[in-house]
Amino acid sequence: MMVITSPKEMNAWSQTAKLQKKRIGFVPTMGCLHRGHLSLIEVARSQGKCDTVVMSVFVNPLQFAPNEDFDKYPRQWELDKKLAEDAGVDVIFHPSSEDMYPANAKTFVEVADLSSVMCGLTRPTHFRGVTTVVAKLLNIVSPQVTVFGQKDAQQCFIIRRMVQDLMMETKIIMAPIIRENDGLAMSSRNRYLSSDERTQAVCLSQSLERAEKMINAGEKRSAVILKAMHEYIQQNPLAKVDYITVVNTETLQETAEVFNKSLIALAVYFGKTRLIDNIIL
Ligand code: PAF
């Protein structure tokens, strides 16, 4: 596995790979890799039919607000290198903040409307940071296929829209959520949870399962489903709901009824740790 830190070198590597008729799959991450990230590599190869996989490891300062956990965000570069190599990554792109954001940079990428709802309400500058860095990464790596995890479903829908609106060439694949044995969606932030919080955090996936059962039994009214989810989560004293919502995946606007392809998503705080989860019907 190669480690490339310079954007120029990364781009040159990709151009050469394309001349060799290689299909490049790309998995952008902020490191601190877990099984969820590693599953994206496999999806790039199988579903994306890629014969070479590039993973980026870059903790993007632009997507953290000043009051968020940028400094505290877990970093484990040596372990990430080993995990990525064992999982079959061909190149890790690990740029510096200075290279990604030169002091005179003045350009930001923002997807209107979709970025200001759901997680955008509590994190108003977050998705602008995500789309700006992902646009840069896609320009540098120039992959035919890019894989994101469904756990960050809003991020994935926003990036799909950016790629479509900016006529970018890459195909976006959304890969399934990987869960712990008890159902908690894997996340680098799970390690912030105390043991009591970790025990109670399973209520996120359980509330989504409950919603799915209600829908399978014929319930369509979003308000009824959301009320049941709220009540279920509120039984856990350490959980504080940020939002629970039913939206249309195209517009991310709330809908009064659930329908095929509705996204049911939620964000819940445990202390300062904010966890997200979702299902797509
Ligand atoms: O999902 C993430 O880890 C980040 O938001 C991403 C897409 C790598 C951009 O920094």
Short mmCIF file of C-alpha atoms and ligand atoms in Angstrom, two decimals:
data_model
loop_
_atom_site.label_atom_id
_atom_site.label_comp_id
_atom_site.label_asym_id
_atom_site.label_seq_id
_atom_site.Cartn_x
_atom_site.Cartn_y
_atom_site.Cartn_z
CA MET A 1 0.00 0.00 0.00
CA MET A 2 1.28 3.45 -0.91
CA VAL A 3 0.86 6.49 1.31
CA ILE A 4 0.58 9.76 -0.63
CA THR A 5 0.42 13.11 1.14
CA SER A 6 0.73 15.58 -1.75
CA PRO A 7 -2.46 16.43 -3.73
CA LYS A 8 -0.36 16.80 -6.90
CA GLU A 9 1.19 13.37 -6.49
CA MET A 10 -2.19 11.84 -5.71
CA ASN A 11 -3.67 13.31 -8.87
CA ALA A 12 -0.70 12.14 -10.95
CA TRP A 13 -1.10 8.62 -9.53
CA SER A 14 -4.80 8.60 -10.50
CA GLN A 15 -4.10 9.85 -14.03
CA THR A 16 -1.55 7.07 -14.52
CA ALA A 17 -3.94 4.45 -13.13
CA LYS A 18 -6.62 5.64 -15.56
CA LEU A 19 -4.21 5.44 -18.49
CA GLN A 20 -3.67 1.83 -17.41
CA LYS A 21 -7.48 1.41 -17.71
CA LYS A 22 -7.89 0.94 -13.97
CA ARG A 23 -11.25 1.66 -12.37
CA ILE A 24 -10.59 3.69 -9.22
CA GLY A 25 -12.82 3.32 -6.18
CA PHE A 26 -12.57 6.00 -3.51
CA VAL A 27 -13.44 5.81 0.20
CA PRO A 28 -13.15 9.21 1.94
CA THR A 29 -12.72 8.99 5.73
CA MET A 30 -11.53 10.99 8.70
CA GLY A 31 -9.58 7.96 9.92
CA CYS A 32 -10.12 6.20 13.23
CA LEU A 33 -11.20 3.29 11.08
CA HIS A 34 -13.70 0.70 12.24
CA ARG A 35 -15.50 -2.19 10.51
CA GLY A 36 -17.99 0.27 9.02
CA HIS A 37 -15.23 2.04 7.07
CA LEU A 38 -13.56 -1.21 6.08
CA SER A 39 -16.83 -2.54 4.62
CA LEU A 40 -16.80 0.41 2.17
CA ILE A 41 -13.58 -0.89 0.61
CA GLU A 42 -15.25 -4.20 -0.18
CA VAL A 43 -18.29 -2.39 -1.60
CA ALA A 44 -16.00 -0.36 -3.91
CA ARG A 45 -14.53 -3.60 -5.25
CA SER A 46 -17.72 -5.69 -5.48
CA GLN A 47 -20.61 -3.32 -6.22
CA GLY A 48 -18.41 -0.59 -7.72
CA LYS A 49 -16.42 -3.13 -9.78
CA CYS A 50 -13.23 -1.23 -8.98
CA ASP A 51 -9.83 -2.84 -9.41
CA THR A 52 -7.98 -0.33 -7.27
CA VAL A 53 -9.09 1.47 -4.08
CA VAL A 54 -7.91 4.81 -2.71
CA MET A 55 -8.84 5.78 0.84
CA SER A 56 -8.39 9.30 2.17
CA VAL A 57 -7.66 9.90 5.84
CA PHE A 58 -8.10 13.57 6.65
CA VAL A 59 -9.75 15.10 9.72
CA ASN A 60 -11.38 18.02 7.97
CA PRO A 61 -11.30 21.14 10.18
CA LEU A 62 -13.88 22.92 8.01
CA GLN A 63 -16.71 20.59 9.00
CA PHE A 64 -16.30 21.18 12.74
CA ALA A 65 -17.78 24.28 14.39
CA PRO A 66 -15.56 26.03 16.97
CA ASN A 67 -17.55 24.42 19.83
CA GLU A 68 -17.23 20.90 18.38
CA ASP A 69 -14.74 18.06 18.85
CA PHE A 70 -12.09 18.77 16.16
CA ASP A 71 -9.15 18.75 18.63
CA LYS A 72 -10.56 15.78 20.51
CA TYR A 73 -11.58 13.83 17.41
CA PRO A 74 -9.85 10.43 17.74
CA ARG A 75 -6.75 9.99 15.58
CA GLN A 76 -4.86 6.69 15.18
CA TRP A 77 -2.75 7.07 12.05
CA GLU A 78 -0.43 4.08 12.53
CA LEU A 79 -3.32 1.72 13.28
CA ASP A 80 -5.38 3.14 10.40
CA LYS A 81 -2.53 2.42 7.97
CA LYS A 82 -2.39 -1.19 9.10
CA LEU A 83 -6.17 -1.67 9.03
CA ALA A 84 -6.42 -0.11 5.56
CA GLU A 85 -3.58 -2.22 4.20
CA ASP A 86 -5.03 -5.44 5.66
CA ALA A 87 -8.41 -4.55 4.12
CA GLY A 88 -6.87 -4.21 0.66
CA VAL A 89 -6.52 -0.46 0.17
CA ASP A 90 -3.99 0.33 -2.58
CA VAL A 91 -3.32 3.97 -1.73
CA ILE A 92 -3.97 6.06 1.36
CA PHE A 93 -4.18 9.77 0.64
CA HIS A 94 -3.24 11.61 3.84
CA PRO A 95 -2.90 15.32 3.05
CA SER A 96 -2.09 18.13 5.47
CA SER A 97 -4.57 20.89 6.35
CA GLU A 98 -2.18 23.41 4.76
CA ASP A 99 -2.32 21.55 1.44
CA MET A 100 -6.10 21.17 1.52
CA TYR A 101 -6.74 24.72 2.70
CA PRO A 102 -3.99 27.10 1.54
CA ALA A 103 -4.20 30.41 3.43
CA ASN A 104 -5.52 32.26 0.36
CA ALA A 105 -8.35 29.79 -0.40
CA LYS A 106 -11.64 31.60 -0.97
CA THR A 107 -13.89 28.97 -2.50
CA PHE A 108 -16.50 26.91 -0.66
CA VAL A 109 -19.06 24.47 -1.97
CA GLU A 110 -22.54 24.55 -0.49
CA VAL A 111 -25.62 22.56 -1.44
CA ALA A 112 -28.55 24.85 -0.61
CA ASP A 113 -31.63 23.67 1.32
CA LEU A 114 -30.49 20.08 1.88
CA SER A 115 -27.66 21.33 4.13
CA SER A 116 -29.83 23.42 6.43
CA VAL A 117 -32.30 20.77 7.61
CA MET A 118 -31.93 17.80 9.99
CA CYS A 119 -28.30 17.77 11.22
CA GLY A 120 -27.87 21.16 9.54
CA LEU A 121 -30.16 22.75 12.14
CA THR A 122 -27.79 22.02 15.03
CA ARG A 123 -24.65 22.05 12.84
CA PRO A 124 -25.28 24.97 10.45
CA THR A 125 -21.78 25.06 8.92
CA HIS A 126 -21.11 21.32 8.93
CA PHE A 127 -22.25 20.27 5.46
CA ARG A 128 -20.57 23.25 3.79
CA GLY A 129 -17.34 21.90 5.26
CA VAL A 130 -18.13 18.39 4.08
CA THR A 131 -19.06 19.35 0.51
CA THR A 132 -16.08 21.67 0.19
CA VAL A 133 -13.60 18.99 1.24
CA VAL A 134 -15.29 16.22 -0.75
CA ALA A 135 -15.32 18.37 -3.90
CA LYS A 136 -11.56 18.95 -3.45
CA LEU A 137 -10.92 15.26 -2.77
CA LEU A 138 -12.91 14.21 -5.84
CA ASN A 139 -10.93 16.66 -8.00
CA ILE A 140 -7.67 15.31 -6.63
CA VAL A 141 -8.43 11.57 -6.66
CA SER A 142 -10.70 11.64 -9.73
CA PRO A 143 -12.35 8.27 -8.97
CA GLN A 144 -14.94 6.54 -11.14
CA VAL A 145 -16.74 5.35 -7.98
CA THR A 146 -16.98 6.87 -4.49
CA VAL A 147 -18.45 5.01 -1.53
CA PHE A 148 -20.08 6.53 1.56
CA GLY A 149 -21.83 4.80 4.44
CA GLN A 150 -25.58 5.08 4.91
CA LYS A 151 -25.07 5.97 8.58
CA ASP A 152 -24.42 9.52 7.36
CA ALA A 153 -27.42 9.36 5.02
CA GLN A 154 -27.95 13.13 4.88
CA GLN A 155 -24.28 13.62 3.96
CA CYS A 156 -24.63 11.01 1.24
CA PHE A 157 -27.76 12.60 -0.29
CA ILE A 158 -26.13 16.05 -0.19
CA ILE A 159 -22.98 14.77 -1.90
CA ARG A 160 -25.06 12.97 -4.56
CA ARG A 161 -26.78 16.27 -5.28
CA MET A 162 -23.46 18.15 -5.42
CA VAL A 163 -22.03 15.60 -7.86
CA GLN A 164 -25.12 15.88 -10.05
CA ASP A 165 -25.31 19.70 -9.90
CA LEU A 166 -21.59 20.22 -10.56
CA MET A 167 -21.56 17.57 -13.30
CA MET A 168 -18.84 15.60 -11.59
CA GLU A 169 -17.95 12.26 -13.11
CA THR A 170 -17.92 9.94 -10.13
CA LYS A 171 -20.69 7.45 -9.29
CA ILE A 172 -21.79 7.64 -5.64
CA ILE A 173 -22.61 4.38 -3.88
CA MET A 174 -24.31 4.34 -0.48
CA ALA A 175 -23.21 1.27 1.49
CA PRO A 176 -25.26 -0.35 4.29
CA ILE A 177 -24.82 0.61 7.94
CA ILE A 178 -22.56 -1.77 9.87
CA ARG A 179 -23.76 -2.37 13.42
CA GLU A 180 -22.42 -3.71 16.70
CA ASN A 181 -23.97 -7.00 17.91
CA ASP A 182 -26.66 -5.15 19.88
CA GLY A 183 -27.60 -2.95 16.90
CA LEU A 184 -25.70 0.28 17.68
CA ALA A 185 -24.46 1.76 14.39
CA MET A 186 -20.65 1.78 14.26
CA SER A 187 -19.15 5.26 14.65
CA SER A 188 -15.80 6.69 15.63
CA ARG A 189 -17.68 8.72 18.23
CA ASN A 190 -19.04 5.62 20.06
CA ARG A 191 -15.77 5.55 21.99
CA TYR A 192 -16.74 8.80 23.74
CA LEU A 193 -19.67 7.02 25.47
CA SER A 194 -19.48 6.07 29.16
CA SER A 195 -20.52 2.50 29.89
CA ASP A 196 -24.03 3.59 31.00
CA GLU A 197 -24.41 5.75 27.90
CA ARG A 198 -23.21 2.89 25.71
CA THR A 199 -25.82 0.57 27.25
CA GLN A 200 -28.62 3.07 26.65
CA ALA A 201 -27.42 4.07 23.14
CA VAL A 202 -28.93 0.90 21.72
CA CYS A 203 -32.30 2.70 21.95
CA LEU A 204 -31.51 4.49 18.66
CA SER A 205 -31.53 1.37 16.51
CA GLN A 206 -34.29 -0.19 18.59
CA SER A 207 -36.54 2.83 18.04
CA LEU A 208 -35.94 2.53 14.29
CA GLU A 209 -36.80 -1.18 14.42
CA ARG A 210 -39.97 -0.25 16.24
CA ALA A 211 -40.85 2.26 13.54
CA GLU A 212 -40.26 -0.35 10.86
CA LYS A 213 -42.56 -2.80 12.66
CA MET A 214 -45.32 -0.17 12.88
CA ILE A 215 -44.95 0.56 9.16
CA ASN A 216 -45.01 -3.14 8.28
CA ALA A 217 -48.21 -3.40 10.32
CA GLY A 218 -49.77 -0.69 8.13
CA GLU A 219 -49.09 2.58 10.00
CA LYS A 220 -48.29 5.39 7.56
CA ARG A 221 -48.73 8.58 9.63
CA SER A 222 -45.32 10.11 10.37
CA ALA A 223 -46.58 11.86 13.53
CA VAL A 224 -47.73 8.59 15.07
CA ILE A 225 -44.49 6.81 14.23
CA LEU A 226 -42.32 9.69 15.49
CA LYS A 227 -44.28 9.93 18.75
CA ALA A 228 -43.72 6.23 19.42
CA MET A 229 -39.99 6.64 18.70
CA HIS A 230 -39.72 9.69 21.00
CA GLU A 231 -41.49 7.84 23.81
CA TYR A 232 -39.25 4.80 23.38
CA ILE A 233 -36.03 6.82 23.46
CA GLN A 234 -37.19 8.97 26.38
CA GLN A 235 -37.33 5.87 28.57
CA ASN A 236 -33.53 6.18 28.63
CA PRO A 237 -32.64 8.96 31.09
CA LEU A 238 -29.22 9.67 29.52
CA ALA A 239 -30.67 10.20 26.03
CA LYS A 240 -31.62 13.68 24.84
CA VAL A 241 -33.29 13.75 21.42
CA ASP A 242 -31.96 16.35 18.99
CA TYR A 243 -34.35 15.37 16.19
CA ILE A 244 -36.31 12.45 14.81
CA THR A 245 -37.79 12.92 11.38
CA VAL A 246 -39.37 11.32 8.32
CA VAL A 247 -38.20 12.93 5.07
CA ASN A 248 -38.21 12.49 1.34
CA THR A 249 -34.71 11.41 0.24
CA GLU A 250 -34.68 13.77 -2.77
CA THR A 251 -35.58 16.99 -0.95
CA LEU A 252 -34.91 16.03 2.69
CA GLN A 253 -38.20 17.79 3.47
CA GLU A 254 -40.52 16.29 6.10
CA THR A 255 -43.49 14.29 4.90
CA ALA A 256 -46.77 13.72 6.75
CA GLU A 257 -46.81 10.07 5.69
CA VAL A 258 -44.11 7.50 5.12
CA PHE A 259 -43.75 6.01 1.66
CA ASN A 260 -41.43 3.76 -0.25
CA LYS A 261 -37.92 5.32 0.02
CA SER A 262 -38.73 7.56 3.01
CA LEU A 263 -35.74 8.25 5.23
CA ILE A 264 -36.40 7.98 8.96
CA ALA A 265 -33.45 9.62 10.69
CA LEU A 266 -32.57 10.65 14.20
CA ALA A 267 -29.86 12.37 16.22
CA VAL A 268 -29.63 11.85 19.96
CA TYR A 269 -27.23 13.29 22.52
CA PHE A 270 -25.64 11.25 25.28
CA GLY A 271 -23.88 13.93 27.28
CA LYS A 272 -21.83 15.82 24.71
CA THR A 273 -21.76 12.89 22.28
CA ARG A 274 -24.22 13.19 19.44
CA LEU A 275 -25.14 9.92 17.74
CA ILE A 276 -27.06 9.51 14.48
CA ASP A 277 -28.84 6.57 12.87
CA ASN A 278 -31.46 5.99 10.20
CA ILE A 279 -33.37 3.59 8.01
CA ILE A 280 -34.42 4.00 4.40
CA LEU A 281 -37.70 2.27 3.62
O1 PAF B 1 -18.00 10.96 6.69
C1 PAF B 1 -16.86 11.41 6.94
O2 PAF B 1 -16.01 10.76 7.55
C2 PAF B 1 -16.52 12.83 6.50
O3 PAF B 1 -17.62 13.66 6.61
C3 PAF B 1 -15.93 12.89 5.09
C4 PAF B 1 -16.94 12.45 4.04
C5 PAF B 1 -14.69 12.01 5.00
C6 PAF B 1 -15.53 14.32 4.75
O4 PAF B 1 -14.57 14.81 5.62
#
